[in-house]
Coordinates of C-alpha atoms and ligand atoms in Angstrom, one line a residue:
Chain A
M18 CA 11.2 -23.3 -7.0
E19 CA 11.0 -20.4 -4.6
I20 CA 11.7 -16.8 -5.8
D21 CA 12.4 -14.1 -3.3
L22 CA 10.9 -10.8 -4.5
K23 CA 10.6 -8.3 -1.7
K24 CA 9.0 -6.0 -4.1
P25 CA 6.7 -3.2 -3.2
I26 CA 3.3 -3.9 -4.8
L27 CA 2.9 -0.2 -5.8
D28 CA 6.5 0.0 -7.0
K29 CA 5.6 1.5 -10.4
N30 CA 3.3 4.1 -8.8
D31 CA 5.9 5.0 -6.1
K32 CA 8.7 5.4 -8.6
L33 CA 6.6 7.6 -10.8
A34 CA 5.5 9.6 -7.8
A35 CA 9.1 10.1 -6.8
E36 CA 9.9 11.4 -10.3
L37 CA 7.0 13.8 -10.2
R38 CA 8.0 15.0 -6.7
E39 CA 11.5 15.8 -8.1
R40 CA 10.0 17.6 -11.1
F41 CA 7.7 19.7 -8.8
A42 CA 10.6 20.6 -6.6
K43 CA 12.8 21.6 -9.5
N44 CA 10.0 23.9 -10.7
H45 CA 9.3 25.2 -7.2
V46 CA 5.7 24.1 -7.4
Y47 CA 3.8 23.1 -4.3
V48 CA 1.3 20.3 -4.8
V49 CA -1.7 19.5 -2.7
D50 CA -3.8 16.4 -3.0
L51 CA -7.3 16.9 -1.7
L52 CA -9.1 13.9 -0.2
A53 CA -12.7 13.8 0.7
S54 CA -16.1 12.2 0.2
P55 CA -18.2 13.3 -2.8
G56 CA -20.1 16.5 -2.0
S57 CA -18.0 17.5 1.0
G58 CA -16.9 20.6 -0.8
K59 CA -13.6 19.9 -2.6
T60 CA -14.4 22.0 -5.6
S61 CA -15.9 24.8 -3.5
T62 CA -12.8 24.7 -1.3
I63 CA -10.6 24.9 -4.4
L64 CA -12.5 27.9 -5.7
A65 CA -12.3 29.6 -2.3
T66 CA -8.6 28.9 -2.1
I67 CA -8.1 30.3 -5.6
E68 CA -9.8 33.5 -4.5
A69 CA -7.6 33.9 -1.5
L70 CA -4.3 33.1 -3.2
R71 CA -4.6 34.1 -6.8
D72 CA -3.1 37.6 -6.3
E73 CA 0.1 36.2 -4.9
F74 CA 0.5 32.8 -6.7
N75 CA 0.0 31.2 -10.1
I76 CA -2.4 28.3 -9.5
G77 CA -3.2 25.2 -11.6
V78 CA -5.8 22.6 -10.8
I79 CA -6.0 18.9 -11.7
E80 CA -9.6 17.5 -11.4
G81 CA -10.0 13.8 -10.9
D82 CA -13.4 12.5 -11.6
I83 CA -14.9 9.2 -12.6
A84 CA -16.6 11.0 -15.5
S85 CA -17.5 14.5 -16.7
N86 CA -15.6 17.7 -16.7
V87 CA -18.0 20.0 -14.8
D88 CA -15.5 20.7 -12.0
A89 CA -12.7 21.6 -14.4
K90 CA -15.1 24.0 -16.2
K91 CA -15.9 25.7 -12.9
I92 CA -12.2 26.3 -12.3
S93 CA -11.3 27.4 -15.8
N94 CA -14.3 29.8 -15.7
Q95 CA -12.2 31.6 -13.0
G96 CA -9.3 31.9 -15.5
I97 CA -7.3 29.2 -13.8
P98 CA -5.8 26.4 -15.9
A99 CA -7.5 23.2 -15.1
V100 CA -6.9 19.7 -16.4
Q101 CA -9.6 17.1 -16.2
I102 CA -8.7 13.5 -15.6
N103 CA -11.4 11.0 -16.1
T104 CA -10.5 7.8 -14.3
G105 CA -13.0 5.7 -16.2
G106 CA -14.4 4.1 -13.1
A107 CA -11.3 4.1 -10.9
C108 CA -11.9 5.0 -7.3
H109 CA -8.6 7.0 -6.9
L110 CA -6.0 8.8 -8.9
E111 CA -2.6 7.2 -9.6
A112 CA 0.7 8.8 -10.3
D113 CA 0.6 8.0 -14.1
M114 CA -2.6 9.9 -14.4
I115 CA -1.0 12.9 -12.7
K116 CA 2.0 12.7 -15.0
R117 CA -0.3 12.9 -18.0
A118 CA -2.1 15.9 -16.5
V119 CA 1.1 17.6 -15.5
D120 CA 2.5 17.3 -19.0
V121 CA -0.3 19.6 -20.1
L122 CA 0.4 22.3 -17.4
D123 CA 3.0 24.9 -17.6
L124 CA 5.0 23.8 -14.5
E125 CA 7.6 26.5 -14.8
R126 CA 5.0 29.2 -14.5
L127 CA 3.0 27.6 -11.6
D128 CA 3.5 28.0 -7.9
L129 CA 0.7 25.8 -6.7
I130 CA -1.2 22.8 -8.1
I131 CA -4.3 21.6 -6.4
I132 CA -5.4 18.1 -7.2
E133 CA -9.0 17.2 -6.5
N134 CA -8.9 13.4 -6.0
V135 CA -11.9 11.2 -6.6
G136 CA -14.5 11.5 -3.9
N137 CA -13.5 8.5 -1.6
L138 CA -12.1 8.4 1.9
V139 CA -10.4 5.0 1.5
C140 CA -8.6 4.2 -1.7
P141 CA -6.7 7.4 -2.4
T142 CA -4.9 7.2 0.9
D143 CA -2.6 4.4 -0.3
F144 CA -1.4 6.2 -3.5
D145 CA 1.5 8.6 -3.6
L146 CA 0.9 11.2 -6.3
G147 CA 4.2 13.0 -5.8
E148 CA 2.3 15.7 -3.8
N149 CA 3.8 17.8 -1.0
A150 CA 0.8 17.3 1.2
K151 CA -2.4 15.3 1.3
I152 CA -5.2 17.4 2.8
M153 CA -8.4 15.9 4.1
I154 CA -11.7 17.7 3.9
L155 CA -14.6 16.6 6.0
S156 CA -17.9 18.4 5.9
V157 CA -20.1 18.9 9.0
P158 CA -23.1 17.0 7.6
E159 CA -20.9 13.8 7.3
G160 CA -20.7 13.6 11.1
D161 CA -18.0 13.9 13.8
D162 CA -17.4 10.1 14.0
K163 CA -15.6 9.9 10.7
P164 CA -12.1 9.8 12.2
L165 CA -13.1 6.6 14.0
K166 CA -14.4 5.1 10.8
Y167 CA -11.7 6.2 8.4
P168 CA -8.6 6.6 10.5
G169 CA -6.3 6.1 7.5
V170 CA -7.2 9.3 5.6
F171 CA -6.8 11.4 8.8
Q172 CA -3.4 9.8 9.4
V173 CA -1.9 10.5 6.0
S174 CA -3.1 14.1 5.8
Q175 CA -1.0 17.0 6.8
A176 CA -4.0 19.2 7.5
V177 CA -7.7 18.7 8.0
I178 CA -10.3 21.1 6.7
L179 CA -13.7 21.0 8.4
N180 CA -16.1 22.4 5.8
K181 CA -19.7 23.6 5.9
T182 CA -19.3 25.0 9.4
D183 CA -22.2 27.3 8.5
T184 CA -24.4 24.2 8.9
L185 CA -23.2 23.5 12.5
P186 CA -26.5 24.8 14.0
V187 CA -28.6 22.2 12.1
F188 CA -26.3 19.2 12.5
N189 CA -25.5 17.3 15.7
F190 CA -21.8 17.7 15.2
D191 CA -19.5 17.7 18.2
T192 CA -16.6 19.8 17.1
E193 CA -14.7 19.1 20.3
A194 CA -15.0 15.4 20.0
F195 CA -14.0 15.6 16.3
E196 CA -10.9 17.7 17.1
K197 CA -9.9 15.3 19.8
A198 CA -10.3 12.2 17.6
V199 CA -8.3 13.9 14.8
H200 CA -5.6 14.9 17.2
E201 CA -5.3 11.3 18.5
L202 CA -4.8 10.0 15.0
N203 CA -2.6 12.8 13.8
P204 CA -1.3 15.2 16.5
H205 CA 0.5 17.4 14.0
A206 CA -2.3 18.2 11.6
P207 CA -3.9 21.5 12.1
I208 CA -7.7 21.7 11.7
F209 CA -9.2 24.5 9.7
P210 CA -12.9 25.1 10.2
I211 CA -14.3 26.8 7.0
A212 CA -17.4 27.5 5.1
A213 CA -16.1 27.4 1.6
T214 CA -19.1 28.8 -0.1
K215 CA -19.3 31.7 2.4
G216 CA -15.5 32.3 2.6
T217 CA -15.6 32.0 6.4
G218 CA -12.3 30.7 7.9
V219 CA -10.6 30.4 4.5
D220 CA -7.9 33.0 5.4
D221 CA -6.3 30.8 8.1
W222 CA -6.2 27.8 5.7
A223 CA -4.8 30.0 2.9
D224 CA -2.1 31.5 5.2
W225 CA -1.0 28.0 6.2
L226 CA -0.8 27.0 2.5
A227 CA 0.9 30.2 1.4
E228 CA 3.7 29.7 3.9
R229 CA 4.4 26.4 2.3
I230 CA 4.1 27.5 -1.3
R231 CA 6.7 30.2 -0.6
Q232 CA 9.2 27.6 0.6
A233 CA 8.6 25.3 -2.3
Chain B
M28 CA -12.2 -1.1 -3.9
H29 CA -8.6 -0.5 -4.9
E30 CA -7.8 -4.1 -4.2
M31 CA -8.5 -4.9 -7.9
G32 CA -5.7 -2.5 -8.9
I33 CA -3.4 -3.8 -6.2
I34 CA -4.0 -7.4 -7.3
S35 CA -3.6 -6.7 -11.0
G36 CA -0.2 -5.1 -10.1
V37 CA 0.7 -8.2 -8.1
I38 CA -0.3 -10.6 -10.9
D39 CA 1.7 -8.5 -13.4
A40 CA 4.9 -8.5 -11.3
V41 CA 4.6 -12.1 -10.3
T42 CA 4.0 -13.2 -13.9
A43 CA 7.0 -11.2 -15.1
S44 CA 9.3 -12.8 -12.4
A45 CA 7.9 -16.3 -13.0
Q46 CA 8.4 -16.1 -16.7
A47 CA 11.9 -14.7 -16.3
A48 CA 12.6 -17.8 -14.2
G49 CA 11.2 -20.0 -17.0
A50 CA 8.2 -21.1 -14.9
T51 CA 4.9 -22.2 -16.4
K52 CA 2.8 -22.0 -13.3
V53 CA 2.7 -20.1 -10.0
D54 CA 1.9 -22.2 -7.0
K55 CA 2.0 -19.7 -4.2
I56 CA 2.3 -15.9 -3.7
T57 CA 3.2 -14.4 -0.3
L58 CA 2.3 -10.8 0.4
S59 CA 2.9 -8.6 3.4
I60 CA 0.2 -6.0 4.0
G61 CA 0.4 -3.5 6.9
E62 CA -2.7 -3.0 9.0
M63 CA -2.4 0.7 8.6
T64 CA -3.1 0.5 4.9
E65 CA -6.6 0.6 3.5
V66 CA -6.4 -2.9 2.1
I67 CA -9.3 -5.2 3.0
M68 CA -8.3 -8.9 3.0
D69 CA -11.5 -10.3 1.7
C70 CA -11.4 -7.9 -1.2
L71 CA -7.8 -9.0 -1.9
T72 CA -8.8 -12.7 -2.0
F73 CA -11.8 -11.9 -4.2
A74 CA -9.8 -9.8 -6.6
F75 CA -7.2 -12.5 -6.8
E76 CA -9.7 -15.2 -7.7
A77 CA -11.3 -12.9 -10.3
L78 CA -8.2 -11.6 -11.9
S79 CA -5.9 -14.6 -11.8
E80 CA -8.4 -16.7 -13.9
G81 CA -6.7 -17.8 -17.1
T82 CA -3.3 -16.6 -16.0
M83 CA -0.4 -18.6 -14.7
C84 CA -1.4 -17.4 -11.3
E85 CA -4.7 -19.2 -11.4
G86 CA -5.1 -21.6 -8.6
A87 CA -2.1 -20.4 -6.7
E88 CA -2.3 -20.0 -3.0
L89 CA -2.4 -16.4 -1.9
K90 CA -0.8 -16.0 1.5
V91 CA -1.1 -12.7 3.2
N92 CA 1.0 -11.8 6.2
I93 CA -0.7 -9.1 8.1
V94 CA 1.9 -6.7 9.6
K95 CA 0.8 -5.2 12.9
P96 CA 1.6 -1.5 13.5
H97 CA 4.7 -0.9 15.4
S98 CA 6.0 2.6 16.4
I99 CA 8.8 4.3 18.3
C100 CA 8.3 7.2 20.7
L101 CA 10.5 10.2 19.9
E102 CA 10.3 11.4 23.5
C103 CA 11.2 8.3 25.5
S104 CA 12.4 5.9 22.7
T105 CA 9.9 3.2 23.7
E106 CA 9.0 0.8 20.9
F107 CA 5.5 -0.5 21.0
D108 CA 2.8 -2.3 19.1
H109 CA -0.6 -0.6 18.7
D110 CA -3.8 -0.8 16.7
R111 CA -5.0 1.6 14.0
F112 CA -6.5 4.0 16.4
H113 CA -4.3 4.3 19.4
L114 CA -0.9 5.7 18.4
A115 CA 0.1 7.4 21.7
C116 CA 3.2 6.0 23.5
P117 CA 2.0 3.6 26.2
N118 CA 5.0 4.6 28.4
C119 CA 4.9 8.4 28.4
G120 CA 1.7 9.2 26.6
S121 CA 3.4 11.2 23.9
Y122 CA 2.0 11.5 20.4
E123 CA 5.4 12.2 19.0
T124 CA 5.8 8.8 17.5
V125 CA 7.0 7.4 14.2
L126 CA 5.5 4.4 12.6
L127 CA 8.2 1.8 11.9
E128 CA 6.0 -1.0 10.6
G129 CA 2.4 -1.3 9.5
R130 CA 2.2 0.4 6.1
E131 CA 3.8 -2.4 4.1
M132 CA 2.4 -3.5 0.8
T133 CA 5.0 -6.0 -0.6
I134 CA 5.3 -9.1 -2.6
D135 CA 7.6 -11.2 -0.4
G136 CA 8.1 -14.1 -2.7
I137 CA 6.6 -16.7 -4.9
E138 CA 6.8 -20.4 -5.5
V139 CA 6.7 -21.6 -9.1
D140 CA 6.8 -24.7 -11.3
V141 CA 9.7 -24.7 -13.6
P142 CA 9.6 -27.5 -16.2
T143 CA 13.0 -29.1 -16.6
E144 CA 14.6 -29.6 -20.0
G145 CA 16.0 -32.9 -18.8
D146 CA 19.6 -32.1 -17.7
D147 CA 19.3 -30.8 -14.2
G148 CA 17.5 -33.8 -12.6
A149 CA 14.7 -32.0 -11.0
D150 CA 11.5 -33.6 -9.7
P151 CA 10.1 -35.6 -12.7
S152 CA 6.5 -35.3 -11.4
A153 CA 6.7 -31.6 -11.7
D154 CA 8.1 -32.0 -15.2
G155 CA 5.3 -34.3 -16.2
E156 CA 2.6 -32.0 -14.7
A157 CA 3.9 -29.0 -16.6
S158 CA 4.3 -30.7 -19.9
E159 CA 1.1 -32.8 -19.9
S160 CA -1.6 -31.3 -17.9
M161 CA -1.0 -27.6 -18.5
P162 CA -1.5 -27.5 -22.3
T163 CA -4.8 -29.3 -22.0
S164 CA -6.3 -26.4 -20.2
D165 CA -8.0 -24.6 -23.0
G166 CA -6.8 -22.0 -25.4
D167 CA -5.1 -18.9 -24.4
A168 CA -4.2 -19.8 -20.9
A169 CA -0.8 -19.5 -19.4
A170 CA 0.5 -22.6 -21.1
S171 CA 0.4 -20.9 -24.5
G172 CA 3.3 -18.7 -23.4
Q173 CA 5.3 -21.9 -23.3
T174 CA 4.4 -23.4 -26.6
A175 CA 2.9 -21.0 -29.2
G176 CA 4.3 -18.0 -27.5
R177 CA 7.8 -19.2 -27.8
T178 CA 8.1 -18.2 -31.5
A179 CA 5.9 -15.1 -31.2
P180 CA 7.9 -11.9 -31.4
S181 CA 6.4 -10.7 -28.1
A182 CA 7.4 -13.8 -26.2
D183 CA 10.3 -12.2 -24.4
S184 CA 8.3 -9.3 -23.0
P185 CA 6.2 -10.7 -20.2
A186 CA 2.6 -10.3 -21.2
S187 CA 0.5 -8.8 -18.5
C188 CA -2.3 -10.9 -17.0
D189 CA -4.6 -8.1 -17.8
E190 CA -4.2 -8.5 -21.5
R191 CA -4.8 -12.2 -21.3
N192 CA -7.8 -11.9 -19.0
P193 CA -9.3 -8.5 -19.1
A194 CA -11.7 -8.2 -16.2
P195 CA -15.2 -7.0 -16.8
S196 CA -15.0 -3.3 -16.8
A197 CA -17.6 -2.9 -14.0
C198 CA -15.4 -4.5 -11.4
R199 CA -12.1 -2.9 -12.4
D200 CA -10.8 0.0 -10.4
V201 CA -7.9 0.6 -12.5
P202 CA -8.8 2.7 -15.5
S203 CA -9.5 0.5 -18.5
P204 CA -7.6 1.8 -21.5
E205 CA -6.3 5.3 -21.2
P206 CA -7.8 7.8 -18.7
S207 CA -8.2 11.0 -20.6
A208 CA -6.4 14.1 -19.5
E209 CA -7.9 17.0 -21.2
P210 CA -7.0 20.6 -20.7
T211 CA -10.1 22.7 -20.3
L212 CA -8.7 26.1 -20.8
Ligands
LIG330 N1 -23.8 25.2 3.2 C1 -22.6 25.0 2.6 N2 -22.6 24.3 1.5 C2 -21.4 24.0 0.9 C3 -20.2 24.5 1.4 N3 -19.2 24.0 0.6 C4 -19.8 23.4 -0.4 N4 -21.2 23.4 -0.3 C5 -22.2 22.7 -1.2 O1 -22.0 21.3 -1.2 C6 -22.2 20.8 -2.5 C7 -21.0 20.0 -3.0 O2 -19.9 20.9 -3.1 P1 -18.7 20.6 -4.1 O3 -17.7 21.6 -3.9 O4 -19.2 20.4 -5.5 O5 -18.2 19.2 -3.5 P2 -17.2 18.1 -4.1 O6 -18.1 17.0 -4.7 O7 -16.5 17.6 -2.9 O8 -16.3 18.8 -5.1 C8 -22.6 22.0 -3.4 O9 -23.9 22.1 -3.4 C9 -22.0 23.2 -2.6 O10 -22.6 24.4 -2.9 C10 -20.3 25.2 2.6 O11 -19.2 25.7 3.2 N5 -21.5 25.4 3.2
LIG331 MG1 -15.9 18.3 -7.1

């Protein structure tokens, strides 16, 4: 017997993500899902973004990690509410994990939620978390050829942050080639060169984000 | 890596539909996967073999239709096929394009064995196969849903394949029991 299903495989996740998106909109919270490799500077970028935006907005952070809560501690040390999700081995976050984390946060009070996804350039790209924007961070030491190796993550992102630009003098990173490759994959995504730990370039990124938070 | 999670979703959904149709075994599963997703075919096949063991999907043929990316140009309305890297309109060179196909991840359909109760005259060999060979496969396999499971209180809620055949935690990429969400305030 043949049974016609025509059912999206990630049906459950997509429905839950849609519910979350509605909930975020109702509460006027803008949600960002940060995608990057381990060590590229996601936590550092979150800390720099908090510094730039905390006077104007109430910010919450969801930290996805395979294990540990060191990143969430770094955030909560800044007086920012942070929820740690330990994925227990999973290589990406899914909407049900975000839902559990969001239940702990005071959505009504928040303007911005930043999600630090699990460090991985592949798996998280296929999962909708109900976010307003996926943002990709690449760091200079990873090399300018990454758009060619991981096109998917560059395509699903609404903006690309190039971090650790302070290390450009010591790495053979062709910024022009990188920008061209990103542009070909995703002509609408702006690229923000920053050095998160030095604060360089963070203002342009923060302005771009602030504009969107105000409209949420 | 996330193919394990994808396949466990497929097996859950397929098992639910197959059980709802009164089937005892799944013969074939057809998926459509867009080339613009991050799904790797070899990993899908591997994940399916690993996770379907001991479920009613074990031994089923997994057919995957790969959907080529197809976009439309917003400037000149040309529709065109492309690969993962070259998204510009071949007619006018514009990058103002919208992907129409290529991000699919769907279960198109399944083929299942439904044992007949004798009154609808279906293929007798299928009947014999289901009632004789299935229960001999040992213990808690899919067949038990047919026999012992019938009187069990949980029989009408489709049991997930995961519960029947938990994969070793090392190769799972879906969180095992409950990922913890702890506020660290
Ligand atoms: N030189 C330099 N190092 C950075 C920068 N941003 C992050 N790092 C360092 O990179 C390492 C990983 O950063 P982290 O934010 O923890 O990365 P995550 O794993 O993506 O969250 C840390 O040692 C940071 O101090 C930067 O802009 N410049
Ligand atoms: Mg981190």
